C-alpha cells in the first residue's frame, strides 16, 4: 500500500514538473537571446533571421542591431497571440514580404527604424491588425521609395495613431498619403528635406502633434495654412526651416499671430534670406521689411526692356548697311566670283591633265623621253 502511494506521488510530481517546465518561458528561449518573464532580447547577436523557437507567451521581442535583411512568412512560423511589441531597429531590413505578420495579430508597436527598406508588401499585415505605433525613422533605402509606404498607409494601417517618418530625406510627400490613417494623432516628419506640403496631405482631423522641424520649407502656402487651421487642438513645430522673409510670407506671419498656441516653437522661427534679415525672428518682422522678390524682378525687366529695344535697332541697322554695301558692289562682286570660277576651272584642268598622263604608260614614257 505504501509503495503504491509512493508511486502515485512520484507520478504526480513528474506531471507537475513537466507542466512547470512547459509553461516556463525559459524552456523555449532561443540560444542567442536573453529571456526575462515574457520579454525576449536578442540585441546585436549577428542574427540573419528571427531566432526560433520563441516562447508562446512572449509579449515583447527585441532583435535590433542584427543582419535580418528579409522578413517573410517563416519569421513567425507559429501563432504568438500575446506578442504586442516588436523592435527590429538597425537590422539592415530591406524587404517585408506578404503575410509576414499573420501569426502576430496582437502587435501594438512596431519599430523598423534605421533600416534600408525598399519593399513593404501591402499584404504584410492582416487587415484587422491592431498596430498603433509605427516607427519608420531613417528606414527607407532612399527617399524615392516613399511610394512603398504610401500604399501601406492607405490600405493596411487602420489603427495607427503614432507615425514616425523622420530622417528619411523626403523631398515631397505623395498627395493624400495619410488619408487612410483616420486615427493618426502624432506625425513626426523631422529632419527631412521637404520643400512644400501639398494639398490634402494633412487632412486628418484627429491629428494633435505635427513635427516639421529641420526641413527645407521656405514658406507655407495658404492652402496648407487653411488645412492646419481646420484641425482643432493641433500643435505644430516648425523651427529649423530656411524661411524666406519676403512679401510671400505675409499670410504666414498673420497666421502665426492668430494661432499662437498652435505653433509650439514660434519664437524660434528665424529668417534664412534675404541676407539683411538673416536670423531675424519671424514674429518681429514688419511689413515694410518684406520686399517682394517678384516685384523686384518685374522692375528689373522694365529697366532692361529699353536696352533690349535699342540692341534690336542697332542690329537691324547693321543688317541694312551690310545689304546696302552688297548692292552697291554687286558688279565687283560678280566679277570677283567669275574670276574665282575661272581659277578653279584652270586648276581642275591641270589636275585632269596630270591624271591622264599618269594613267597612260605611253604618255608617261613619252614625257620622260622628252
Coordinates of C-alpha atoms in Angstrom, one line a residue:
X1 CA 0.0 0.0 0.0
X2 CA 2.8 2.4 1.0
X3 CA 4.6 1.5 -2.2
X4 CA 1.6 2.2 -4.3
X5 CA 1.1 5.7 -2.7
X6 CA 4.8 6.5 -3.2
X7 CA 4.5 5.6 -6.9
X8 CA 1.4 7.8 -7.2
X9 CA 3.2 10.7 -5.5
X10 CA 6.2 10.3 -7.9
X11 CA 3.9 10.3 -10.9
X12 CA 2.1 13.4 -9.7
X13 CA 5.4 15.1 -9.1
X14 CA 6.6 14.2 -12.6
X15 CA 3.4 15.6 -14.1
X16 CA 3.7 18.9 -12.2
X17 CA 7.4 19.2 -13.1
X18 CA 6.6 18.6 -16.8
X19 CA 3.8 21.2 -16.7
X20 CA 6.0 23.7 -14.9
X21 CA 8.8 23.3 -17.5
X22 CA 6.5 23.5 -20.4
X23 CA 4.9 26.7 -19.1
X24 CA 8.2 28.4 -18.3
X25 CA 9.3 31.0 -20.9
X26 CA 12.9 29.9 -20.4
X27 CA 12.1 26.4 -21.7
X28 CA 11.9 27.7 -25.3
X29 CA 14.2 30.7 -25.1
X30 CA 16.5 30.9 -28.2
X31 CA 20.1 30.2 -27.5
X32 CA 21.4 33.6 -28.5
X33 CA 18.7 35.5 -26.6
X34 CA 18.0 36.6 -23.0
X35 CA 14.5 35.8 -21.8
X36 CA 13.0 37.6 -18.8
X37 CA 9.5 36.7 -17.9
X38 CA 7.7 37.4 -21.2
X39 CA 10.3 39.7 -22.8
X40 CA 12.9 38.3 -25.2
X41 CA 16.1 40.3 -26.0
X42 CA 18.3 39.2 -28.9
X43 CA 20.1 42.6 -29.5
X44 CA 23.3 42.7 -31.6
X45 CA 23.8 38.9 -32.0
X46 CA 24.7 38.9 -35.7
X47 CA 21.4 37.1 -36.5
X48 CA 20.4 36.7 -40.1
X49 CA 16.8 35.6 -39.2
X50 CA 14.5 35.7 -36.3
X51 CA 15.6 33.1 -33.8
X52 CA 13.4 30.1 -33.1
X53 CA 11.6 28.8 -31.2
X54 CA 10.1 31.8 -29.4
X55 CA 8.1 31.3 -26.2
X56 CA 4.4 31.1 -26.8
X57 CA 3.6 33.6 -24.0
X58 CA 6.1 36.2 -25.3
X59 CA 4.9 39.8 -25.2
X60 CA 7.9 41.8 -26.4
X61 CA 10.7 40.8 -28.8
X62 CA 13.8 43.0 -29.4
X63 CA 16.0 41.8 -32.3
X64 CA 17.6 45.2 -33.0
X65 CA 21.2 45.5 -34.3
X66 CA 21.3 42.3 -36.3
X67 CA 21.5 41.5 -40.0
X68 CA 18.0 40.4 -40.9
X69 CA 17.6 41.6 -44.4
X70 CA 14.3 39.8 -45.2
X71 CA 11.2 39.3 -43.0
X72 CA 9.0 36.6 -44.5
X73 CA 6.3 34.1 -43.5
X74 CA 8.9 31.9 -41.9
X75 CA 9.9 34.7 -39.5
X76 CA 6.9 33.9 -37.3
X77 CA 6.1 30.3 -38.2
X78 CA 3.6 29.7 -35.3
X79 CA 1.0 31.9 -33.7
X80 CA 2.2 34.3 -31.0
X81 CA -1.1 35.7 -29.7
X82 CA 0.4 37.7 -26.9
X83 CA 3.2 39.5 -28.8
X84 CA 2.5 43.2 -28.7
X85 CA 5.9 44.9 -29.0
X86 CA 8.4 44.2 -31.8
X87 CA 11.7 46.0 -32.2
X88 CA 13.8 45.5 -35.3
X89 CA 15.8 48.7 -35.4
X90 CA 19.1 48.8 -37.2
X91 CA 18.9 45.3 -38.5
X92 CA 19.5 46.0 -42.3
X93 CA 16.0 45.1 -43.2
X94 CA 15.3 45.5 -46.9
X95 CA 12.1 43.5 -47.6
X96 CA 8.9 42.7 -45.8
X97 CA 7.0 40.0 -47.6
X98 CA 3.4 39.2 -47.8
X99 CA 1.7 37.7 -44.7
X100 CA 4.9 38.2 -42.6
X101 CA 2.8 39.3 -39.6
X102 CA -0.2 37.0 -40.0
X103 CA 0.8 35.0 -36.8
X104 CA 1.2 38.0 -34.6
X105 CA -2.2 39.6 -34.7
X106 CA -1.9 41.5 -31.4
X107 CA 1.0 43.8 -32.3
X108 CA 0.6 47.3 -31.0
X109 CA 4.1 48.7 -31.5
X110 CA 6.5 48.0 -34.4
X111 CA 9.9 49.7 -34.6
X112 CA 11.6 49.4 -38.0
X113 CA 13.8 52.4 -37.7
X114 CA 17.4 52.6 -39.1
X115 CA 16.9 50.1 -41.8
X116 CA 17.1 50.1 -45.7
X117 CA 13.5 49.2 -46.7
X118 CA 12.9 49.0 -50.4
X119 CA 9.9 46.7 -50.4
X120 CA 7.0 46.5 -47.9
X121 CA 4.1 44.4 -49.1
X122 CA 0.6 45.8 -48.6
X123 CA -0.4 42.3 -47.5
X124 CA 2.4 42.0 -44.9
X125 CA -0.1 42.9 -42.2
X126 CA -3.5 41.3 -41.7
X127 CA -6.4 43.7 -42.5
X128 CA -7.6 43.7 -38.9
X129 CA -4.2 44.4 -37.4
X130 CA -4.0 46.5 -34.2
X131 CA -0.8 48.4 -34.7
X132 CA -0.9 51.8 -33.0
X133 CA 2.7 52.9 -33.0
X134 CA 4.9 52.6 -36.1
X135 CA 8.5 53.9 -36.1
X136 CA 9.9 54.2 -39.6
X137 CA 12.6 56.8 -38.8
X138 CA 15.5 56.5 -41.2
X139 CA 14.1 53.3 -42.6
X140 CA 13.8 54.0 -46.3
X141 CA 16.5 52.8 -48.7
X142 CA 16.3 56.3 -50.2
X143 CA 13.6 59.0 -50.4
X144 CA 12.3 57.8 -53.8
X145 CA 10.8 54.7 -52.2
X146 CA 8.2 56.8 -50.2
X147 CA 5.6 55.2 -52.5
X148 CA 6.2 51.9 -50.8
X149 CA 4.9 53.4 -47.6
X150 CA 2.2 55.4 -49.3
X151 CA 0.4 52.3 -50.4
X152 CA 0.8 50.7 -47.0
X153 CA -0.7 53.8 -45.2
X154 CA -3.7 53.8 -47.5
X155 CA -4.7 50.2 -47.1
X156 CA -3.0 48.4 -44.2
X157 CA -2.9 50.5 -41.0
X158 CA -6.4 51.4 -39.8
X159 CA -5.4 51.8 -36.1
X160 CA -2.1 53.7 -36.3
X161 CA -2.1 56.8 -34.0
X162 CA 1.6 57.5 -33.8
X163 CA 3.7 57.5 -37.0
X164 CA 7.4 58.4 -37.2
X165 CA 8.9 59.2 -40.7
X166 CA 11.8 61.4 -39.5
X167 CA 15.3 61.3 -41.0
X168 CA 14.3 59.8 -44.4
X169 CA 15.5 62.7 -46.6
X170 CA 11.9 63.1 -48.0
X171 CA 11.5 65.9 -50.5
X172 CA 7.8 65.6 -51.4
X173 CA 5.0 63.7 -49.9
X174 CA 2.6 62.0 -52.3
X175 CA -0.8 63.7 -52.3
X176 CA -3.2 62.1 -49.8
X177 CA -0.5 59.8 -48.3
X178 CA -2.1 60.0 -44.8
X179 CA -5.8 59.9 -45.8
X180 CA -6.1 56.2 -44.8
X181 CA -4.9 56.9 -41.3
X182 CA -8.1 58.2 -39.7
X183 CA -6.8 57.7 -36.1
X184 CA -3.5 59.4 -36.6
X185 CA -2.7 61.8 -33.7
X186 CA 1.1 62.2 -33.8
X187 CA 3.0 62.6 -37.0
X188 CA 6.8 63.1 -36.9
X189 CA 8.4 64.5 -40.1
X190 CA 11.5 66.0 -38.6
X191 CA 14.9 66.2 -40.3
X192 CA 13.8 65.5 -43.9
X193 CA 14.2 67.7 -46.9
X194 CA 10.5 68.7 -47.5
X195 CA 10.2 71.8 -49.7
X196 CA 6.4 72.1 -49.5
X197 CA 3.3 70.5 -48.2
X198 CA 0.8 69.5 -51.0
X199 CA -3.0 69.9 -50.9
X200 CA -4.8 67.2 -48.9
X201 CA -1.7 65.9 -47.3
X202 CA -2.6 67.0 -43.8
X203 CA -6.4 66.5 -43.7
X204 CA -6.5 64.2 -40.6
X205 CA -8.9 65.7 -38.2
X206 CA -7.6 63.5 -35.3
X207 CA -4.1 64.9 -35.6
X208 CA -2.8 66.5 -32.4
X209 CA 1.0 66.7 -32.9
X210 CA 2.8 67.6 -36.1
X211 CA 6.6 67.9 -36.2
X212 CA 8.0 69.7 -39.3
X213 CA 11.3 70.8 -37.8
X214 CA 14.6 70.8 -39.8
X215 CA 13.2 70.5 -43.3
X216 CA 13.6 72.8 -46.4
X217 CA 10.4 74.8 -46.1
X218 CA 10.7 78.4 -47.2
X219 CA 7.0 79.3 -46.8
X220 CA 3.7 77.6 -46.0
X221 CA 1.2 78.2 -48.8
X222 CA -2.3 79.5 -47.9
X223 CA -3.9 76.1 -48.7
X224 CA -1.6 74.4 -46.1
X225 CA -2.3 77.1 -43.6
X226 CA -6.1 76.6 -44.0
X227 CA -5.7 72.9 -43.6
X228 CA -3.7 73.3 -40.4
X229 CA -6.3 75.9 -39.1
X230 CA -9.1 73.4 -39.7
X231 CA -7.7 70.8 -37.3
X232 CA -8.8 71.5 -33.7
X233 CA -6.2 71.5 -30.9
X234 CA -3.3 70.8 -33.3
X235 CA 0.2 71.6 -32.0
X236 CA 2.9 72.2 -34.7
X237 CA 6.6 72.5 -34.6
X238 CA 8.3 74.5 -37.4
X239 CA 11.8 75.5 -36.2
X240 CA 14.9 74.8 -38.2
X241 CA 13.5 75.6 -41.7
X242 CA 15.1 78.2 -44.0
X243 CA 12.2 80.7 -44.1
X244 CA 12.4 83.2 -46.9
X245 CA 11.3 86.6 -45.5
X246 CA 9.7 88.4 -48.4
X247 CA 6.2 89.6 -49.2
X248 CA 5.1 85.9 -49.9
X249 CA 5.4 85.1 -46.2
X250 CA 3.0 87.8 -45.0
X251 CA 0.0 85.5 -44.8
X252 CA 2.0 83.0 -42.8
X253 CA 3.0 85.8 -40.3
X254 CA -0.6 86.7 -39.9
X255 CA -1.4 83.0 -39.3
X256 CA 1.3 82.8 -36.7
X257 CA -0.2 85.8 -34.8
X258 CA -3.7 84.2 -34.9
X259 CA -2.6 80.7 -33.8
X260 CA 0.0 81.4 -31.2
X261 CA -0.9 78.4 -29.1
X262 CA -0.8 76.1 -32.1
X263 CA 2.8 76.7 -33.1
X264 CA 4.8 75.5 -30.1
X265 CA 8.2 76.9 -31.2
X266 CA 7.0 80.1 -32.9
X267 CA 9.7 82.1 -31.0
X268 CA 12.4 80.0 -32.6
X269 CA 11.4 80.7 -36.2
X270 CA 14.0 82.9 -38.0
X271 CA 14.7 84.1 -41.5
X272 CA 17.2 82.5 -43.7
X273 CA 17.2 85.1 -46.5
X274 CA 17.5 87.8 -47.7
X275 CA 20.9 88.4 -46.1
X276 CA 19.8 91.6 -44.4
X277 CA 17.2 89.7 -42.4
X278 CA 19.2 86.5 -41.8
X279 CA 18.4 85.1 -38.3
X280 CA 15.8 87.7 -37.7
X281 CA 12.8 86.3 -35.7
X282 CA 9.7 85.9 -37.8
X283 CA 7.5 87.3 -35.1
X284 CA 9.4 90.7 -35.0
X285 CA 9.1 91.4 -38.7
X286 CA 7.2 94.4 -40.0
X287 CA 5.5 94.6 -43.4
X288 CA 7.9 97.4 -44.5
X289 CA 10.8 94.9 -44.2
X290 CA 9.3 92.4 -46.6
X291 CA 10.4 93.3 -50.1
X292 CA 8.7 91.3 -52.8
X293 CA 11.0 89.2 -55.0
X294 CA 8.5 89.1 -57.8
X295 CA 8.0 92.9 -57.9
X296 CA 11.8 93.4 -57.9
X297 CA 12.0 91.0 -60.9
X298 CA 9.3 93.0 -62.7
X299 CA 11.1 96.2 -62.0
X300 CA 14.4 94.8 -63.4
X301 CA 12.6 93.7 -66.5
X302 CA 11.2 97.2 -67.0
X303 CA 14.7 98.6 -66.6
X304 CA 16.2 96.2 -69.2
X305 CA 13.3 96.5 -71.7
X306 CA 14.6 99.8 -73.3
X307 CA 18.1 98.2 -73.6
X308 CA 16.7 95.2 -75.5
X309 CA 14.8 97.6 -77.9
X310 CA 18.0 99.6 -78.5
X311 CA 20.0 96.5 -79.2
X312 CA 17.5 95.3 -81.7
X313 CA 17.5 98.6 -83.5
X314 CA 21.3 98.6 -83.7
X315 CA 21.4 95.0 -85.1
X316 CA 18.7 95.9 -87.7
X317 CA 20.7 99.0 -88.8
X318 CA 23.9 96.9 -89.2
X319 CA 21.9 94.4 -91.3
X320 CA 20.6 97.2 -93.6
X321 CA 24.1 98.7 -94.0
X322 CA 25.5 95.3 -94.9
X323 CA 22.8 94.7 -97.6
X324 CA 23.4 98.2 -99.0
X325 CA 27.1 97.6 -99.3
X326 CA 26.4 94.3 -101.2
X327 CA 24.1 96.1 -103.5
X328 CA 26.5 98.9 -104.3
X329 CA 29.3 96.5 -105.1
X330 CA 27.2 94.0 -107.0
X331 CA 29.2 94.3 -110.2
X332 CA 32.6 94.0 -108.5
X333 CA 31.3 91.0 -106.5
X334 CA 30.0 89.4 -109.7
X335 CA 33.4 89.9 -111.4
X336 CA 35.2 88.5 -108.4
X337 CA 33.0 85.4 -108.5
X338 CA 33.7 84.9 -112.2
X339 CA 37.5 85.2 -111.5
X340 CA 37.2 82.6 -108.8
X341 CA 35.3 80.3 -111.1
X342 CA 37.9 80.6 -113.9
X343 CA 40.7 80.0 -111.5
X344 CA 39.0 76.9 -110.2
X345 CA 38.4 75.7 -113.8
X346 CA 42.1 76.1 -114.8
X347 CA 43.2 74.4 -111.6
X348 CA 40.9 71.4 -112.3
X349 CA 42.0 71.1 -115.9
X350 CA 45.7 70.9 -114.7
X351 CA 44.7 68.1 -112.3
X352 CA 42.9 66.3 -115.1
X353 CA 45.8 66.6 -117.5
X354 CA 48.3 65.1 -114.9
X355 CA 45.9 62.3 -114.2
X356 CA 45.7 61.3 -117.9
X357 CA 49.5 61.3 -118.2
X358 CA 49.9 59.2 -115.0
X359 CA 47.2 56.7 -116.1
X360 CA 48.6 56.1 -119.7
X361 CA 52.0 54.4 -119.7
X362 CA 52.7 55.6 -123.3
X363 CA 52.2 59.2 -122.4
X364 CA 54.2 58.7 -119.3
X365 CA 57.2 57.3 -121.3
X366 CA 56.9 60.0 -123.9
X367 CA 57.0 62.6 -121.3
X368 CA 60.1 61.0 -119.7
X369 CA 61.9 60.8 -123.1
X370 CA 61.3 64.5 -123.8

